[in-house]
PDB file of C-alpha atoms in Angstrom:
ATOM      1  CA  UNK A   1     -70.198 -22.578 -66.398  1.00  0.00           C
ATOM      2  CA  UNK A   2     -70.325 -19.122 -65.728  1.00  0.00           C
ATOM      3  CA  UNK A   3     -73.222 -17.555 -63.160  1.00  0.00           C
ATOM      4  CA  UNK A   4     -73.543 -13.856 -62.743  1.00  0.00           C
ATOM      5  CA  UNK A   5     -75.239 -11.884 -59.896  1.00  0.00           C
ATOM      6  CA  UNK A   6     -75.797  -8.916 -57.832  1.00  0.00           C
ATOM      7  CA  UNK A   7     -77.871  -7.025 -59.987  1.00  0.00           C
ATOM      8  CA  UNK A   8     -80.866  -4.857 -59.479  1.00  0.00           C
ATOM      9  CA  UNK A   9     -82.425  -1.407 -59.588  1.00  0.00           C
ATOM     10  CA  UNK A  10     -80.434   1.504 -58.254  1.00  0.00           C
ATOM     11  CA  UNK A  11     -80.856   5.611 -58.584  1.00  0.00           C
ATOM     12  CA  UNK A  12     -78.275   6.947 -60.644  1.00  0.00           C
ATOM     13  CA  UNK A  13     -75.429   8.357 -58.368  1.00  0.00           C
ATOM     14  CA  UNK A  14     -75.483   4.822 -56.433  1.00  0.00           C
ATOM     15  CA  UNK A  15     -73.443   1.892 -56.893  1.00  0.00           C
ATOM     16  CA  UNK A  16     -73.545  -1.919 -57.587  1.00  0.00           C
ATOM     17  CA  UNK A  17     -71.962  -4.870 -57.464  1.00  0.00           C
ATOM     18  CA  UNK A  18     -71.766  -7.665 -59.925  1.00  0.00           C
ATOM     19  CA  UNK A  19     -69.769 -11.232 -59.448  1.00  0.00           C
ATOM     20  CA  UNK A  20     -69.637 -13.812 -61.377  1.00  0.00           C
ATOM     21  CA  UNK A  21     -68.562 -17.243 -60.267  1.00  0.00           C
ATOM     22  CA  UNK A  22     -66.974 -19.969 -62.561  1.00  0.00           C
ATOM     23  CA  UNK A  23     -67.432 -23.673 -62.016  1.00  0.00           C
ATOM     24  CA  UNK A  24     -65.208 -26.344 -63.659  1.00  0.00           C
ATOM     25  CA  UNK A  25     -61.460 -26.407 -63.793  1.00  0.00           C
ATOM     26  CA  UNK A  26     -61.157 -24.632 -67.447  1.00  0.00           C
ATOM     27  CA  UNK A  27     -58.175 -22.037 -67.206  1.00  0.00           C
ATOM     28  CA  UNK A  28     -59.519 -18.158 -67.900  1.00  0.00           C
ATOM     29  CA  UNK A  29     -57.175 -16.718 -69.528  1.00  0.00           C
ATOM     30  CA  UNK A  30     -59.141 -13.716 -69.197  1.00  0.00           C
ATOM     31  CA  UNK A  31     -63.077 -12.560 -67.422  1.00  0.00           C
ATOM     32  CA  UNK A  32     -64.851 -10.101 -68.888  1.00  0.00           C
ATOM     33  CA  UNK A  33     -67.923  -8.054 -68.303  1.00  0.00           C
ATOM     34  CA  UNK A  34     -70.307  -7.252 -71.108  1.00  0.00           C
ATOM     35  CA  UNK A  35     -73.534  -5.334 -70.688  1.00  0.00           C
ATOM     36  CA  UNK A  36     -76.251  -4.958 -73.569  1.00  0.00           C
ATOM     37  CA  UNK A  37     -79.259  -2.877 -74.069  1.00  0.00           C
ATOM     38  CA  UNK A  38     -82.530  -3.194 -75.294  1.00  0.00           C
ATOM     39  CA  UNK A  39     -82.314  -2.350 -79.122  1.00  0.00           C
ATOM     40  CA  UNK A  40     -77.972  -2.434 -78.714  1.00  0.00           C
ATOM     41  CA  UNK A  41     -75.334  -4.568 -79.536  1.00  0.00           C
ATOM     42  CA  UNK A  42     -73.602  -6.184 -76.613  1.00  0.00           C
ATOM     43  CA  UNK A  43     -70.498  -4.383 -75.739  1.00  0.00           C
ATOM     44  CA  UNK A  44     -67.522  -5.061 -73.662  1.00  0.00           C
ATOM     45  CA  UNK A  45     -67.533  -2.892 -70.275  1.00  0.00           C
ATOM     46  CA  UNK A  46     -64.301  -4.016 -68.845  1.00  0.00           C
ATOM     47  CA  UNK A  47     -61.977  -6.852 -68.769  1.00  0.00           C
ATOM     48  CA  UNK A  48     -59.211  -8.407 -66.774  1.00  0.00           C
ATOM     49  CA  UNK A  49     -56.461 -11.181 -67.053  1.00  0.00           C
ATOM     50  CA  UNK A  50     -55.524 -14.271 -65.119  1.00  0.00           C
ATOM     51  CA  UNK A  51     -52.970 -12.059 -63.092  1.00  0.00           C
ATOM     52  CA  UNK A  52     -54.916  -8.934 -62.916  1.00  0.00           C
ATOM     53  CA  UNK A  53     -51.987  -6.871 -64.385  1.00  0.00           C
ATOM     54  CA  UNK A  54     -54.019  -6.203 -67.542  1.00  0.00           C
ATOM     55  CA  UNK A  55     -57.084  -4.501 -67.112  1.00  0.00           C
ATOM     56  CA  UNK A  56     -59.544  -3.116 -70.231  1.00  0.00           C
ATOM     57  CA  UNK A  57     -62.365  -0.575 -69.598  1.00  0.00           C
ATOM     58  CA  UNK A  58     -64.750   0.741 -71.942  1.00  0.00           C
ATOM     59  CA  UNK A  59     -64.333   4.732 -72.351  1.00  0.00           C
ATOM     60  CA  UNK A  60     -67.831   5.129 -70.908  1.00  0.00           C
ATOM     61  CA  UNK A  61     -66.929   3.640 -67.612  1.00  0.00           C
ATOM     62  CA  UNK A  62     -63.353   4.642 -66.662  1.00  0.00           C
ATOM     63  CA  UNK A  63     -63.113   6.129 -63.347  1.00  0.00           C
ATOM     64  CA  UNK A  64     -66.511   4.796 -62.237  1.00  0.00           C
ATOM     65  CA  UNK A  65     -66.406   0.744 -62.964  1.00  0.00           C
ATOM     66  CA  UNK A  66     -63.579  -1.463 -61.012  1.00  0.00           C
ATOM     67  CA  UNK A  67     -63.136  -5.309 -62.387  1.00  0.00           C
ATOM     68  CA  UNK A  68     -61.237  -7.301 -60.117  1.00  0.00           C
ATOM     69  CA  UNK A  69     -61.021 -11.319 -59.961  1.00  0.00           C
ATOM     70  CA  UNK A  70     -59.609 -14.138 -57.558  1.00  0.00           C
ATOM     71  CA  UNK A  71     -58.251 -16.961 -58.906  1.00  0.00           C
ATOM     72  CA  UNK A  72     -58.485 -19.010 -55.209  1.00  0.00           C
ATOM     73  CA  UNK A  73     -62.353 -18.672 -55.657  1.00  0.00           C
ATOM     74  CA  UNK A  74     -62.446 -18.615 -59.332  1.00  0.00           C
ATOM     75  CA  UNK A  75     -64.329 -15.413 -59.108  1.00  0.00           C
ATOM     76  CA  UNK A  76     -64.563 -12.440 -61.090  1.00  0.00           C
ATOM     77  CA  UNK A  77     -66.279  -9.280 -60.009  1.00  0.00           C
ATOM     78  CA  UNK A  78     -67.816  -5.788 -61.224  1.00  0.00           C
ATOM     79  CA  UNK A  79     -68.090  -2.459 -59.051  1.00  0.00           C
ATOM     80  CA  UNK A  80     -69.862  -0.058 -60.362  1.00  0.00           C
ATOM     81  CA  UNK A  81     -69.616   3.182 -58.520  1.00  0.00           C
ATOM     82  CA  UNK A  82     -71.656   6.826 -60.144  1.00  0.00           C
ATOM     83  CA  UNK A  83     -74.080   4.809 -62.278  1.00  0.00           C
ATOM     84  CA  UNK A  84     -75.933   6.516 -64.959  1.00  0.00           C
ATOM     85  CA  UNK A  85     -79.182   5.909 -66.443  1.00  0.00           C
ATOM     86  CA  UNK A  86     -77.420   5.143 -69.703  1.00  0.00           C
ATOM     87  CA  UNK A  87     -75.408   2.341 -67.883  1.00  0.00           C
ATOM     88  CA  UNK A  88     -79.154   0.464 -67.687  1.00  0.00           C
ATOM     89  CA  UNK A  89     -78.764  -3.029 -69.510  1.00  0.00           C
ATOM     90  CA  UNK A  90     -78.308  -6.959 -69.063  1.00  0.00           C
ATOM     91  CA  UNK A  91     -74.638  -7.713 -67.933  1.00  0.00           C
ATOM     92  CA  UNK A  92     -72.889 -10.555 -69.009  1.00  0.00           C
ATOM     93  CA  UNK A  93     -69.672 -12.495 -67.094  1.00  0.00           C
ATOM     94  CA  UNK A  94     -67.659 -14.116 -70.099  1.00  0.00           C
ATOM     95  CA  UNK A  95     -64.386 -16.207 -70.110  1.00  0.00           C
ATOM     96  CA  UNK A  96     -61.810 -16.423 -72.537  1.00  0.00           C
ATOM     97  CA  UNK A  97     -60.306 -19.490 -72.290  1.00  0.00           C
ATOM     98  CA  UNK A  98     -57.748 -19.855 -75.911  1.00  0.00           C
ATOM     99  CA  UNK A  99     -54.410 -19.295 -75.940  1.00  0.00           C
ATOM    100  CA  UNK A 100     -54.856 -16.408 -78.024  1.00  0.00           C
ATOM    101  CA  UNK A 101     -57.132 -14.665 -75.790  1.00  0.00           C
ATOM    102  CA  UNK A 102     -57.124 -10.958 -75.437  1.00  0.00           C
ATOM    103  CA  UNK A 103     -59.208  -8.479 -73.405  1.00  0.00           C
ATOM    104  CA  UNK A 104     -61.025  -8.079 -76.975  1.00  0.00           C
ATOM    105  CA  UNK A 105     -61.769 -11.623 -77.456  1.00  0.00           C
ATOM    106  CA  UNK A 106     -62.498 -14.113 -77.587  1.00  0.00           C
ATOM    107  CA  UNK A 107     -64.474 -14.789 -75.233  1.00  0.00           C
ATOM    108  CA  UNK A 108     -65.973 -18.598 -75.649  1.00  0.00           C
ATOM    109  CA  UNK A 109     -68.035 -18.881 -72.155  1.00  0.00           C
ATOM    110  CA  UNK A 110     -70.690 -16.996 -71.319  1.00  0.00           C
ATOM    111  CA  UNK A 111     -73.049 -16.367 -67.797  1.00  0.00           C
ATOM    112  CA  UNK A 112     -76.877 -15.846 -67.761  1.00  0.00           C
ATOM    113  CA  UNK A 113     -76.738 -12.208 -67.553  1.00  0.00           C
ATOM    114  CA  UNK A 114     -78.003 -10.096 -64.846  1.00  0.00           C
ATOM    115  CA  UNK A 115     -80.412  -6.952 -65.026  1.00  0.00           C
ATOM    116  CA  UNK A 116     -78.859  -3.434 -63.873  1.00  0.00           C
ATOM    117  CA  UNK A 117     -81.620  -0.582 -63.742  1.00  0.00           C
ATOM    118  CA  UNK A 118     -80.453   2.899 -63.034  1.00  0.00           C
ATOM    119  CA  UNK A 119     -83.224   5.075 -62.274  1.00  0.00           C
ATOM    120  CA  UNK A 120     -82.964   9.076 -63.122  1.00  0.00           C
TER     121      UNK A 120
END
């Protein structure tokens, strides 16, 4: 299981930080963070594997979002620095768990989501 937090209603400009903490002893190949808003697919903002030497962000956050994880606590964590209005959605933690996992996918274990509101 998968159980997201730390979000919440910020002015643009501010910052944010999600974790997400995973329970059980399944191995991640790689956490991801996916954020989706109302009337919008859910995308995939950034992503990281089990040694954090590969890292994926979306071209919308590069330079502002940092994903880092730790394997000790089976964590995996968002910051979000210089948020926008437009980065306003539901984020999602998500494992990917198959051999064949990539930062793309797939990812086959899923959080509750958290609400990030970035106010103009």
């Amino acid at each position: 299981q998968l159980q997201a937090s730390g979000g919440g209603l910020v002015q643009a400009g501010g910052s944010l930080r999600l974790s997400c903490a995973a329970s059980g002893r399944t191995f991640s190949r790689y956490l991801g963070w996916f954020h989706q808003a109302p009337g919008k697919e859910r995308e995939l903002v950034a992503a990281i594997n089990w040694s954090g030497s590969n890292t994926y962000y979306a071209d919308s956050v590069k330079g502002r979002f940092t994903i880092s994880r730790d394997n000790a606590k089976n964590t995996v964590s968002l910051q979000m620095n210089s948020l926008k209005p437009e980065d306003t959605a539901v984020y999602y933690c998500a494992a990917g768990t198959t051999t064949w996992a990539t930062s793309l996918g797939p990812y086959d274990y899923w959080g509750q989501g958290t609400q990030v509101t970035v106010s103009s």
